[in-house]
Short mmCIF file of C-alpha atoms and ligand atoms in Angstrom, two decimals:
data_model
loop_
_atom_site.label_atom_id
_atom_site.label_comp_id
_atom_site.label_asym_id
_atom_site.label_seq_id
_atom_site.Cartn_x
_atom_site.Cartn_y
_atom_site.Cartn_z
CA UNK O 384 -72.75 19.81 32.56
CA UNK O 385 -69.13 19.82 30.60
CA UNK O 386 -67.34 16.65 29.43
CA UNK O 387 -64.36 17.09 31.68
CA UNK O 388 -63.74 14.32 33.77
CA UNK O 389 -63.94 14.21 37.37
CA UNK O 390 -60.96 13.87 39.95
CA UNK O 391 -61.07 10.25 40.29
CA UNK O 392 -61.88 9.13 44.28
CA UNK O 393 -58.35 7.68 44.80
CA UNK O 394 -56.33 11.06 43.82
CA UNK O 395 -58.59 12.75 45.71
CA UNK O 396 -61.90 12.14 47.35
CA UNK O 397 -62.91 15.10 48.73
CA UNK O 398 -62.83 17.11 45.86
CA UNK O 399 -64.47 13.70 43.80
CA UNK O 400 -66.90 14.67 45.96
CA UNK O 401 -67.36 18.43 45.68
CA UNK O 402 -67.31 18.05 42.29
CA UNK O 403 -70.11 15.26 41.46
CA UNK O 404 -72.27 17.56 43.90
CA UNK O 405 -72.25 20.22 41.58
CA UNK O 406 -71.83 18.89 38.08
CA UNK O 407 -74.54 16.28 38.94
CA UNK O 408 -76.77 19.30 39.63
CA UNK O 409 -77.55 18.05 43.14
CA UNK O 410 -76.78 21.16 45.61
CA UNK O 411 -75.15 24.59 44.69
CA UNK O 412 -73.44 27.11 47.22
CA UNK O 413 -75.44 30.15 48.14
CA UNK O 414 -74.64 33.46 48.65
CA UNK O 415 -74.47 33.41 52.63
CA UNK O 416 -71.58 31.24 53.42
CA UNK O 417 -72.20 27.91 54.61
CA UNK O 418 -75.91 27.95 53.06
CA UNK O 419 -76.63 25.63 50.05
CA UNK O 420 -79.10 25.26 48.06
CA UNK O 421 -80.45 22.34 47.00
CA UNK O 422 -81.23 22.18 43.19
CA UNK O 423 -84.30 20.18 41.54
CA UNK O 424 -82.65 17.07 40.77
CA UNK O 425 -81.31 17.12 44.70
CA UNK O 426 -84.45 18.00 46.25
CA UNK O 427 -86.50 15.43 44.22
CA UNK O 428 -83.72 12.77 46.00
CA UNK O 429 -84.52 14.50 49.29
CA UNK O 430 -88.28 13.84 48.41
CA UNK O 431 -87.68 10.43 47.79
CA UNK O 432 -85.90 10.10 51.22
CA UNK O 433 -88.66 11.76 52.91
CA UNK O 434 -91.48 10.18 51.39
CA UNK O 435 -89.51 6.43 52.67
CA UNK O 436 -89.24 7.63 55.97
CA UNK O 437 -92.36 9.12 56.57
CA UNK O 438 -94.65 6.19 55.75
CA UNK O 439 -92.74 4.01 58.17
CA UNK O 440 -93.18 6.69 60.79
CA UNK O 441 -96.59 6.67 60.06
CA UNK O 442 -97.04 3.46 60.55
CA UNK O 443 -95.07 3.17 63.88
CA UNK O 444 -97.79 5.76 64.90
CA UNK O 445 -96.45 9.03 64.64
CA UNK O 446 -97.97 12.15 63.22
CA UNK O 447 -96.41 14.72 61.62
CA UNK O 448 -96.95 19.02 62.93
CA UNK O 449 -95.26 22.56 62.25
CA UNK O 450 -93.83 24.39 64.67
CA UNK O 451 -92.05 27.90 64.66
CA UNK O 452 -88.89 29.20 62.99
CA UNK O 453 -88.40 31.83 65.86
CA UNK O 454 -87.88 30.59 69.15
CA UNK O 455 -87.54 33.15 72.51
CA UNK O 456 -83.92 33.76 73.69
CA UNK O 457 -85.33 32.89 76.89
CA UNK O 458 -85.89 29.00 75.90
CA UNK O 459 -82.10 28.14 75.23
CA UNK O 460 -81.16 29.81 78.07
CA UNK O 461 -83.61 27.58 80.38
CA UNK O 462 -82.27 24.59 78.58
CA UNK O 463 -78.56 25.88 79.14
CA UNK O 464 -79.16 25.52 82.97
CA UNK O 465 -80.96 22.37 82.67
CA UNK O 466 -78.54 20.40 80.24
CA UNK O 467 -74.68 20.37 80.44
CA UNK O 468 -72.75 20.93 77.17
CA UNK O 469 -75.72 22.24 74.91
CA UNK O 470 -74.29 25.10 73.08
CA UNK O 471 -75.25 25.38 69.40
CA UNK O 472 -73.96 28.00 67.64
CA UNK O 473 -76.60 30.15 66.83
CA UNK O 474 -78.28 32.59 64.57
CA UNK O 475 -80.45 35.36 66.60
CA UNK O 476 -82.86 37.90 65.30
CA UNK O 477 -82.92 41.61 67.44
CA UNK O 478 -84.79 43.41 65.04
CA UNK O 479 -87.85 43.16 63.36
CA UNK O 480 -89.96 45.56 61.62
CA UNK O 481 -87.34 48.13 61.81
CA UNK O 482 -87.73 47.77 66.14
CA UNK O 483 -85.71 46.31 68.51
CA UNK O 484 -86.99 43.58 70.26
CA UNK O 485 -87.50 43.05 73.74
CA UNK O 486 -86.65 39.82 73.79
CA UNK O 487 -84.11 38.29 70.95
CA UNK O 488 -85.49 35.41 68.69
CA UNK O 489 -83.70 32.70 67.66
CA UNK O 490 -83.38 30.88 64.61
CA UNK O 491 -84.11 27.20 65.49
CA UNK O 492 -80.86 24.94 65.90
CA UNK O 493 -83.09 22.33 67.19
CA UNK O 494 -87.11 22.65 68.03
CA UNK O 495 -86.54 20.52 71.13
CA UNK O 496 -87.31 23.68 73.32
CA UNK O 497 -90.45 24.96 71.67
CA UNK O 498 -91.81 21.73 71.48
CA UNK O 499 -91.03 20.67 75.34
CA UNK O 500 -92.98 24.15 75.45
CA UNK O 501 -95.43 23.43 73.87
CA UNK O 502 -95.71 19.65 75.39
CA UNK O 503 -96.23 20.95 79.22
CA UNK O 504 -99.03 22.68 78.24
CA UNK O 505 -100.73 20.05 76.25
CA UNK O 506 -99.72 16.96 78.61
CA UNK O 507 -101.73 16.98 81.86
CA UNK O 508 -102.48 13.33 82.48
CA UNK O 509 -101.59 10.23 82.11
CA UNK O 510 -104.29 9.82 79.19
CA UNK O 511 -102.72 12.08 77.22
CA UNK O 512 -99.55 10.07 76.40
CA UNK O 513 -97.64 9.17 74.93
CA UNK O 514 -97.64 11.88 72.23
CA UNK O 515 -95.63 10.71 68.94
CA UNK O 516 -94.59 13.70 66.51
CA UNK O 517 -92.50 14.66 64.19
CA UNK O 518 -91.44 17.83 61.86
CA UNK O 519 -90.46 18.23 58.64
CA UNK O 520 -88.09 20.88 58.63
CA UNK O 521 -84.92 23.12 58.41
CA UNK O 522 -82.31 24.52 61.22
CA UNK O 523 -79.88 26.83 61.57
CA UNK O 524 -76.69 26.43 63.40
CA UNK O 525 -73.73 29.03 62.58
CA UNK O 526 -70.78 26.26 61.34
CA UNK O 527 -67.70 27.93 60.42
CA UNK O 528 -66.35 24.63 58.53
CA UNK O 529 -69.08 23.38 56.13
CA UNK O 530 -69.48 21.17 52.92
CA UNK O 531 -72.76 20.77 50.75
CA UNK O 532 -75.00 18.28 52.20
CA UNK O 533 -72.47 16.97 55.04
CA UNK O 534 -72.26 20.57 56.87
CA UNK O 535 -74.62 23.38 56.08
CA UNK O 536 -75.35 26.27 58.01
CA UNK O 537 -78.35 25.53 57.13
CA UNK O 538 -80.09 22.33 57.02
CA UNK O 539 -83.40 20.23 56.35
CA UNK O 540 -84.21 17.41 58.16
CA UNK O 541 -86.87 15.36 60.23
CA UNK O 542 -86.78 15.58 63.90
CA UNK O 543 -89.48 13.44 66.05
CA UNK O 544 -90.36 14.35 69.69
CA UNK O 545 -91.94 12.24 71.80
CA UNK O 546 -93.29 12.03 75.30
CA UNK O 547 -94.29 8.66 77.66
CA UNK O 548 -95.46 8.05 80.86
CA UNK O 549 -93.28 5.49 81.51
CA UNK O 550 -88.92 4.93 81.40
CA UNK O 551 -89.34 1.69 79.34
CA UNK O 552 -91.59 3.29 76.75
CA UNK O 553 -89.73 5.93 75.83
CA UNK O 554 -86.64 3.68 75.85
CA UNK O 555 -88.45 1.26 73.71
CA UNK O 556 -89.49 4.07 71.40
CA UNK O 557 -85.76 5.65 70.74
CA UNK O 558 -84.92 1.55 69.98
CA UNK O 559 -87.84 1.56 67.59
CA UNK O 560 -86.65 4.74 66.12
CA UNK O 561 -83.02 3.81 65.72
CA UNK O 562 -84.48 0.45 63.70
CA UNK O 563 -87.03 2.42 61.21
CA UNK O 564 -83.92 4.16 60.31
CA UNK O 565 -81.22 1.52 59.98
CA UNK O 566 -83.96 -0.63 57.57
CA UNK O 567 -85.01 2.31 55.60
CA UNK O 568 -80.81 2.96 55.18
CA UNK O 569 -80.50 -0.26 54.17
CA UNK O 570 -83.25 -1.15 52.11
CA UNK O 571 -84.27 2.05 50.27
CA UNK O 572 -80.44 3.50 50.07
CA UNK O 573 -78.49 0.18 49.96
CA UNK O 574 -76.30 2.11 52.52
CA UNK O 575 -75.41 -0.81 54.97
CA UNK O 576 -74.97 0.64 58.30
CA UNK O 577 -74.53 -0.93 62.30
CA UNK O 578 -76.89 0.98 64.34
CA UNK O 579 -75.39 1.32 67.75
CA UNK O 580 -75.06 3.27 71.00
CA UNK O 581 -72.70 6.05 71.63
CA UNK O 582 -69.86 6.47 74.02
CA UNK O 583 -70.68 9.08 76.70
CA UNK O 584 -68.09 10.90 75.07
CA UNK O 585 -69.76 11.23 71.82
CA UNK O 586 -73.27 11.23 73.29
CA UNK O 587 -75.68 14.30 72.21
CA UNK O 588 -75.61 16.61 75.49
CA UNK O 589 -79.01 16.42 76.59
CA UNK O 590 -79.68 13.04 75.93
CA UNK O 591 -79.44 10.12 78.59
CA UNK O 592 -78.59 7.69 75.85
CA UNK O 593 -78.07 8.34 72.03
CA UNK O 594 -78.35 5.74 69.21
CA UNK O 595 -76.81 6.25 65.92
CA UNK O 596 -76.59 4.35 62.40
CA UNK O 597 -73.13 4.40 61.14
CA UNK O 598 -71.68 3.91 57.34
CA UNK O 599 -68.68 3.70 55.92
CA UNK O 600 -68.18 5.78 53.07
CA UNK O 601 -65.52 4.83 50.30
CA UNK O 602 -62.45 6.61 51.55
CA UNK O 603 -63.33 4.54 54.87
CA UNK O 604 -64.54 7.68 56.99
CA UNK O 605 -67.58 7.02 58.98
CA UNK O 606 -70.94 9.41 58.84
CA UNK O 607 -73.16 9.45 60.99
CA UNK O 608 -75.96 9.24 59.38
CA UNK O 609 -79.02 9.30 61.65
CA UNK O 610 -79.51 9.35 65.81
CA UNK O 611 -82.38 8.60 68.40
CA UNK O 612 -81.80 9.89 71.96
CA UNK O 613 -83.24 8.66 75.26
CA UNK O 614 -83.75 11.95 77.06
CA UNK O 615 -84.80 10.24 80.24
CA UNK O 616 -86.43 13.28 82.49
CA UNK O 617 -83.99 15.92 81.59
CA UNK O 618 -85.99 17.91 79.20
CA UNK O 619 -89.16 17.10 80.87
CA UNK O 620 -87.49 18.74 83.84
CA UNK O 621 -86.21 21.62 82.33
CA UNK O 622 -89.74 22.56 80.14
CA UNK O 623 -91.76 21.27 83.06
CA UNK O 624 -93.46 18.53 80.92
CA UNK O 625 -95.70 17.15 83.74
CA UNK O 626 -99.09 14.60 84.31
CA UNK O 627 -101.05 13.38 86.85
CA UNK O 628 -100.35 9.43 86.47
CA UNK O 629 -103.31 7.17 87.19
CA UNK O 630 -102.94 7.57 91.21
CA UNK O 631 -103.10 11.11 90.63
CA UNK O 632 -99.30 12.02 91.44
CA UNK O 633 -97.62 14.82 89.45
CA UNK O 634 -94.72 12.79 87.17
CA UNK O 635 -92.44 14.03 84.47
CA UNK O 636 -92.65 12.51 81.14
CA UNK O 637 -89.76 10.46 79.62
CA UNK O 638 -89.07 11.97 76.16
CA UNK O 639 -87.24 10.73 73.06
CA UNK O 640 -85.98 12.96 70.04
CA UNK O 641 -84.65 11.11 66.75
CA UNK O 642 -83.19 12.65 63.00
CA UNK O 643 -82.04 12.26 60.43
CA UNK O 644 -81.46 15.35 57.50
CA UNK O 645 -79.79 16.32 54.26
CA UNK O 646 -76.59 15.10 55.28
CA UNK O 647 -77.66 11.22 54.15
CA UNK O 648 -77.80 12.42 50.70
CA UNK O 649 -73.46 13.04 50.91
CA UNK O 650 -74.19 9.36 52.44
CA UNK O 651 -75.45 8.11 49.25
CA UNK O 652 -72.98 9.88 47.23
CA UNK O 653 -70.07 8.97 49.14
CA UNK O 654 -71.10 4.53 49.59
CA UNK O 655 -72.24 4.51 45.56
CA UNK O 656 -70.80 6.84 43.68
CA UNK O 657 -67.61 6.22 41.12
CA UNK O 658 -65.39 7.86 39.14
CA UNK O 659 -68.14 8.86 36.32
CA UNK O 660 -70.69 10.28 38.83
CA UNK O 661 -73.10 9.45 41.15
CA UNK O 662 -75.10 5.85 41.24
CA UNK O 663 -78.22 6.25 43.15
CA UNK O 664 -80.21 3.16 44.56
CA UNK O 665 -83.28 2.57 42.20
CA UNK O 666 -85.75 2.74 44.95
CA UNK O 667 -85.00 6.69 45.82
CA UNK O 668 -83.17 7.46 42.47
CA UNK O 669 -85.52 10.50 41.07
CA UNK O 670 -85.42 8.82 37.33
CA UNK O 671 -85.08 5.18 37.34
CA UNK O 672 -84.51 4.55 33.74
CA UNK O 673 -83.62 7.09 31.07
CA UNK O 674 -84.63 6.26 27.62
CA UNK O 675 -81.93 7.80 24.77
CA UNK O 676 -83.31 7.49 21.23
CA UNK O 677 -80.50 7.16 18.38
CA UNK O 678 -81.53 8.19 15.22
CA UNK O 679 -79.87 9.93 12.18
CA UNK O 680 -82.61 10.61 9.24
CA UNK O 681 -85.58 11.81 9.21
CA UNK O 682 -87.58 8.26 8.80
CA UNK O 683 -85.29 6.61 11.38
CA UNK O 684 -86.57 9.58 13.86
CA UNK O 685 -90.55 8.73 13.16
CA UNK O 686 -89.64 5.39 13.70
CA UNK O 687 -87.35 5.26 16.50
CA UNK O 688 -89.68 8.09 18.46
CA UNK O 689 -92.79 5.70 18.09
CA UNK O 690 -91.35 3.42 19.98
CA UNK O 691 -89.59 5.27 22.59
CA UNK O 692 -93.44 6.83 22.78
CA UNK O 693 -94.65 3.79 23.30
CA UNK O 694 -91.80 2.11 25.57
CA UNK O 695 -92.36 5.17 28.04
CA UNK O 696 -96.11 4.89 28.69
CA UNK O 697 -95.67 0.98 29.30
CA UNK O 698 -92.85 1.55 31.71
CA UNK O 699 -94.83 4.84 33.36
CA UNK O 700 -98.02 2.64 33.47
CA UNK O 701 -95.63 0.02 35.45
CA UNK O 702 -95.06 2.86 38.34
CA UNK O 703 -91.35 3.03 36.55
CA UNK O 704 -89.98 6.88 36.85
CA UNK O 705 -88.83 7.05 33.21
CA UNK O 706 -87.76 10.22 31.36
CA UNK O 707 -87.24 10.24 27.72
CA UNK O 708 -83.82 12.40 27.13
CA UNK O 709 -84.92 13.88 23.35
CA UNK O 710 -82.41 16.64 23.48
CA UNK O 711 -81.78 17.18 19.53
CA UNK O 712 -78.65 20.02 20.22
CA UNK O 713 -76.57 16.97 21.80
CA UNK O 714 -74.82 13.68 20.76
CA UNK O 715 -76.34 10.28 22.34
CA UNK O 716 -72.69 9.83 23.44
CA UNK O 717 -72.87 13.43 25.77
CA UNK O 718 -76.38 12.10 27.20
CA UNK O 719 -75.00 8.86 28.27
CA UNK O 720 -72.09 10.78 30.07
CA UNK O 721 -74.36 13.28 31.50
CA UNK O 722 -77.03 10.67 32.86
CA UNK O 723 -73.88 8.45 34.15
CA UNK O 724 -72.75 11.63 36.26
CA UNK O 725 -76.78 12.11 37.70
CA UNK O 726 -76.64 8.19 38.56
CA UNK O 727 -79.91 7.13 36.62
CA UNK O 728 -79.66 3.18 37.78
CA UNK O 729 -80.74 2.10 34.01
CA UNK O 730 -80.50 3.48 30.34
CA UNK O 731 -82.59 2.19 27.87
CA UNK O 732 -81.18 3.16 24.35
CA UNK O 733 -83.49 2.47 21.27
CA UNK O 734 -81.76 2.75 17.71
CA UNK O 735 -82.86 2.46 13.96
CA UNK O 736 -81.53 -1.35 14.38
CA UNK O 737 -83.57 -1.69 17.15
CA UNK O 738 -86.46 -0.80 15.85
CA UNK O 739 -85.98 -3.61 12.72
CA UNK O 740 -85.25 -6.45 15.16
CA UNK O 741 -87.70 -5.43 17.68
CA UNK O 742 -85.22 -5.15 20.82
CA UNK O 743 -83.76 -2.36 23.12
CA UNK O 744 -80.21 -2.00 24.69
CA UNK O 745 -80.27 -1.74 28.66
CA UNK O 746 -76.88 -0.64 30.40
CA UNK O 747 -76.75 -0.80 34.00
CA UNK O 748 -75.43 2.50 35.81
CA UNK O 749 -73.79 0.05 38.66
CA UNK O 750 -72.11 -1.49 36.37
CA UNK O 751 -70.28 -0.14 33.69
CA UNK O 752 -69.37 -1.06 29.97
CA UNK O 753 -69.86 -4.20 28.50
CA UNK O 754 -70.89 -6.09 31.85
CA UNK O 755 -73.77 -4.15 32.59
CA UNK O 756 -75.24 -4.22 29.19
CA UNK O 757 -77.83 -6.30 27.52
CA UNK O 758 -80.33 -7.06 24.53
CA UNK O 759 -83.77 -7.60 25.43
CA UNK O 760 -86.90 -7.45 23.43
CA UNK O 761 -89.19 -4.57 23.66
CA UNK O 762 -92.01 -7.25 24.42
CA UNK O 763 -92.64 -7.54 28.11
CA UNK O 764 -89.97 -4.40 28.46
CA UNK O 765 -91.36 -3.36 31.37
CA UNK O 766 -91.64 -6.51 33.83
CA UNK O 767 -87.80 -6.78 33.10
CA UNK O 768 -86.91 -3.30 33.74
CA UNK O 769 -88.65 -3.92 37.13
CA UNK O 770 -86.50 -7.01 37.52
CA UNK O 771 -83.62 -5.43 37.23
CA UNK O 772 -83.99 -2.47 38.93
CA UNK O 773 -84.77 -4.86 41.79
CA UNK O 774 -80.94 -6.45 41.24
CA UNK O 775 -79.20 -3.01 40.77
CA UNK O 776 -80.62 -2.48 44.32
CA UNK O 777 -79.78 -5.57 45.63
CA UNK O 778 -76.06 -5.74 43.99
CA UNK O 779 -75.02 -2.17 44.98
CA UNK O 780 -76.46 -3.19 48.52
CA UNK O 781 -74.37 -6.32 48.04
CA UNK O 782 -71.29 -4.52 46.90
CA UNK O 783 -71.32 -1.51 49.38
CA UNK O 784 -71.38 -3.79 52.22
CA UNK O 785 -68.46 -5.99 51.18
CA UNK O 786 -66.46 -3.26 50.63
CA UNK O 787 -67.73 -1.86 54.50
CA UNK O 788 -66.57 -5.61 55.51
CA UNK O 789 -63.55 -5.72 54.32
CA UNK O 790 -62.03 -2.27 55.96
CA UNK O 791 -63.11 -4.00 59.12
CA UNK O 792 -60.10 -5.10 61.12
CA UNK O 793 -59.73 -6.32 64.35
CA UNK O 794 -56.22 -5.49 65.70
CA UNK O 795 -53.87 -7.36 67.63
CA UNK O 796 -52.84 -4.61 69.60
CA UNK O 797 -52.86 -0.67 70.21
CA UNK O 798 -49.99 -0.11 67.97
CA UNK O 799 -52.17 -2.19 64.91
CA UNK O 800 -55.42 -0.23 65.97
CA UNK O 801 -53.28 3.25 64.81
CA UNK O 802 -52.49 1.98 61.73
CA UNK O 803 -55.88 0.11 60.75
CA UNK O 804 -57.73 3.76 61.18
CA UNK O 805 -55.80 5.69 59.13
CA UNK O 806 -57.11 3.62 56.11
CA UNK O 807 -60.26 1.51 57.69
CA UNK O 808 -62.55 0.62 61.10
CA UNK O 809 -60.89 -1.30 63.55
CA UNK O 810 -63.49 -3.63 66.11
CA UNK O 811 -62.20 -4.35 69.47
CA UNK O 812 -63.06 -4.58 73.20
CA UNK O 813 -62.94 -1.40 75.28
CA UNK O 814 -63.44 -1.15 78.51
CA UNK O 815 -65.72 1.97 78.96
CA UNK O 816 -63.03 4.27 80.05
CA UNK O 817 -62.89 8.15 78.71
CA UNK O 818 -58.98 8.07 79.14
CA UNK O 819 -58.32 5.51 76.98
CA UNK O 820 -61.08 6.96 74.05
CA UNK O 821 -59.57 10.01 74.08
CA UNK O 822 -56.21 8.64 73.73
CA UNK O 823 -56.96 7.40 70.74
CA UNK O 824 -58.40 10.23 69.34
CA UNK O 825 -55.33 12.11 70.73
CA UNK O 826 -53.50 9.61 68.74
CA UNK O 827 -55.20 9.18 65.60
CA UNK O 828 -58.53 11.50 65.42
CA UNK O 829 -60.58 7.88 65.51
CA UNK O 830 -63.41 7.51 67.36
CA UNK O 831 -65.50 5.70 68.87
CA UNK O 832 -68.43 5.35 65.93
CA UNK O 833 -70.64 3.21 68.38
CA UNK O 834 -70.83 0.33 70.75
CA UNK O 835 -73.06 -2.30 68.09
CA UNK O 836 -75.93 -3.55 69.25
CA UNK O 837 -75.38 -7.25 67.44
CA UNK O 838 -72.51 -8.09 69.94
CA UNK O 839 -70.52 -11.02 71.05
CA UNK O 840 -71.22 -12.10 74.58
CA UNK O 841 -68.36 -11.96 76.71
CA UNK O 842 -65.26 -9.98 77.88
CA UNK O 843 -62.05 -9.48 76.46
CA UNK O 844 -58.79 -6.99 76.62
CA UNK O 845 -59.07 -3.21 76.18
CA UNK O 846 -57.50 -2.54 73.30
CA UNK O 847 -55.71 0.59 74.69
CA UNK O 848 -54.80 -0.69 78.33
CA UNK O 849 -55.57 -3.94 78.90
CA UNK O 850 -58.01 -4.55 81.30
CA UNK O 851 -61.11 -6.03 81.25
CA UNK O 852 -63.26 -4.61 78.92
CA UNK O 853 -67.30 -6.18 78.32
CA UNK O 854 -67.83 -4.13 74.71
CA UNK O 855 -66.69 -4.23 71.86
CA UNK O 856 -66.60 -1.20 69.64
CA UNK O 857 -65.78 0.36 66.54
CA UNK O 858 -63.31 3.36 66.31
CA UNK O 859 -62.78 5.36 63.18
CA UNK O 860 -62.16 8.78 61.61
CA UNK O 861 -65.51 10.40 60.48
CA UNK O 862 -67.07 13.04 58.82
ZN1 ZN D 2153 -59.04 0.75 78.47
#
């Protein structure tokens, strides 16, 4: 950690954001290119993350397994012929042990095949759906253009597969999906997001149907930040994922597949962050309050350390994640830079005064200098500090979604929709035709983010040819 500044967003954002990645300690580039590697203070986010998701998968009934790394050539191939467009770029072993192999392994892009595998042989009847798991994992999938956390070679993520007897189960399931992500976005990462479907267009190539959360980050680009797919019968078909149903006639399962990975940690960064360093939502943030003692003599130390002693075992004993910074080699003034640039929501400072009036200074990390700082008593410390870590989660919610709201623009016309994207989202009726997507994108490289599920009723005039359109859908550039 140095004391230079970082490139403020508005000169320029992408390297604001390359930047805070690294000096905030989150992620570091490996020595493949393309790989990362994700430091301590990112992974414990990332633990954070997973730990939120997976109790609300859990208790939408869905149990977590391990399956292989190394997947037969043979697999993608199958699912090559079966689903149009799947191609991922990938990574394949040919020797091992010093021998050539017969048949080439490949590095998982996706476990979709082993697991529709692995499902026809375990799925026989009827009884034995619907089967509800997921992975915790990582992927490979050779990108030649990548960026810590947003595009990795490499990758860790979740993906749930599931199998159901029946069209409206599994379709119910990928809607269930698509809403245990879009409230664990919102309330554990204060990243406000429209879950939605995608165009056809921008569909994943073996789905039926793919869902998506959206966000806006701060430069206005969109990120996709997690999808559920309605496979309907096409990867039953191609891994031969049949049961007898309860008239005894051979069916193939309907199957969902939902994820969400790494990247949502460049979401966080990219809706919170500021021109000092990250700001990460209290409920995830890996330290929730950092406690700086002040102190110059000797006696002010004995003093001043009692309490912070004391101050952390309250807060700790409150479930608070507290960390007491007593670095002696650096000023208080470096540590409240450095823990401003790792986004620690609060900082509790304790001084020599302090300790004679009985009080501690709280600054807020969301907001900055004098507004964001109080006096409080070190009586009943820790039943405020919950308090406000409660309102730093609920103003940066608050905050990232009026910003989100007002880069929303709904143009007049096609020549208004052009300009709005270059600096924003633009909402408007479309009427479900490929030409006039890809013109935009032609046009502008905007496009369609999703069709939102919370939609007026109605029809209204394409935006890009005017004819009767019954959606209405966002278009912007994204990540
Ligand atoms: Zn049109």
């Amino acid at each position: 950690m140095s004391d230079e500044k970082l490139t403020p967003r508005n000169v320029d954002f992408s390297e604001w954001y390359n930047q805070i990645v690294q000096r905030a300690e989150m992620a570091d580039y490996a020595p493949v290119r393309g790989c990362m590697v994700v430091r301590p203070y990112g992974w414990a986010l990332w633990e954070n993350i997973q730990q939120a998701l997976d109790k609300r998968f859990k208790e939408t009934g869905h149990v977590n397994a391990a399956f292989p790394l190394l997947i037969p050539m043979s697999f993608l191939e199958k699912e090559k012929e079966h689903v149009e467009g799947f191609s991922p770029e990938l990574a394949v072993v040919t020797i091992g042990g010093g021998e050539k192999l017969e048949e080439p392994l490949v590095v998982r892009p996706t476990s979709e095949t082993i697991i529709g595998y692995m499902y026809s042989k375990w799925i026989k009847s009827y009884r034995d759906l619907p089967v509800l798991i997921n992975q915790w994992g990582n992927v490979v999938r050779w990108e030649l253009r990548t960026r810590l956390f947003l595009r990795t070679l490499e990758f860790y993520w979740q993906e749930g597969h599931t199998a159901h007897a029946t069209e409206p189960e599994a379709r119910e399931e990928t809607m269930r999906m698509l809403q245990v992500y879009s409230d664990f976005a919102v309330n554990e990462a204060a990243v406000p997001v429209i879950p939605g479907i995608k165009s056809q267009t921008e569909k994943f190539a073996g789905a039926h149907m793919s869902t998506t959360i959206e966000a806006m980050m701060q430069d206005t680009r969109a990120l996709q930040s997690g999808t559920s797919h309605f496979l309907a019968q096409n990867f039953a078909r191609a891994f031969n994922i049949q049961f007898l149903d309860e008239n005894n006639t051979l069916q193939y399962a309907w199957t969902t597949s939902w994820g969400l990975s790494t990247r949502f940690i460049g979401a966080i960064i990219m809706t919170h962050g500021d021109d000092q360093g990250l700001i990460l939502p209290p409920r995830l943030a890996p330290i929730q309050a950092v406690i700086i003692p002040i102190f110059k003599s000797d006696l002010e130390t004995i003093a001043v350390m009692e309490a912070v002693d004391r101050i952390q075992s309250e807060l700790k004993a409150a479930g608070i994640r507290v960390k007491v910074d007593d670095r002696t080699e650096v000023t208080p003034g470096f540590k409240f830079n450095d823990w401003e640039m790792r986004g620690v929501p609060l900082r509790i400072e304790v001084g020599p005064k302090d300790i004679e009036k009985g009080t501690v200074a709280l600054a807020r990390r969301d907001k900055p200098g004098r507004e964001g700082k109080s006096f409080v008593p070190q009586t009943g410390l820790a039943a405020r500090v919950a308090e406000l870590l409660k309102d730093i989660q609920k103003s940066m919610l608050e905050r990232a979604t009026t910003f989100r709201d007002s880069h929303i623009f709904e143009p007049n016309d096609y020549a208004e929709l052009t300009n709005i994207v270059q600096n924003g989202w633009t909402y408007s009726w479309w009427c479900d035709s490929v030409d006039c997507e890809s013109k935009v994108k032609e046009d502008t490289k905007a496009t369609i983010r999703c069709i939102p599920l919370e939609q007026e009723e109605g029809h209204g005039k394409c935006i890009v040819c005017g004819k009767d359109a019954k959606h209405k859908v966002y278009f912007a550039r994204a990540y």
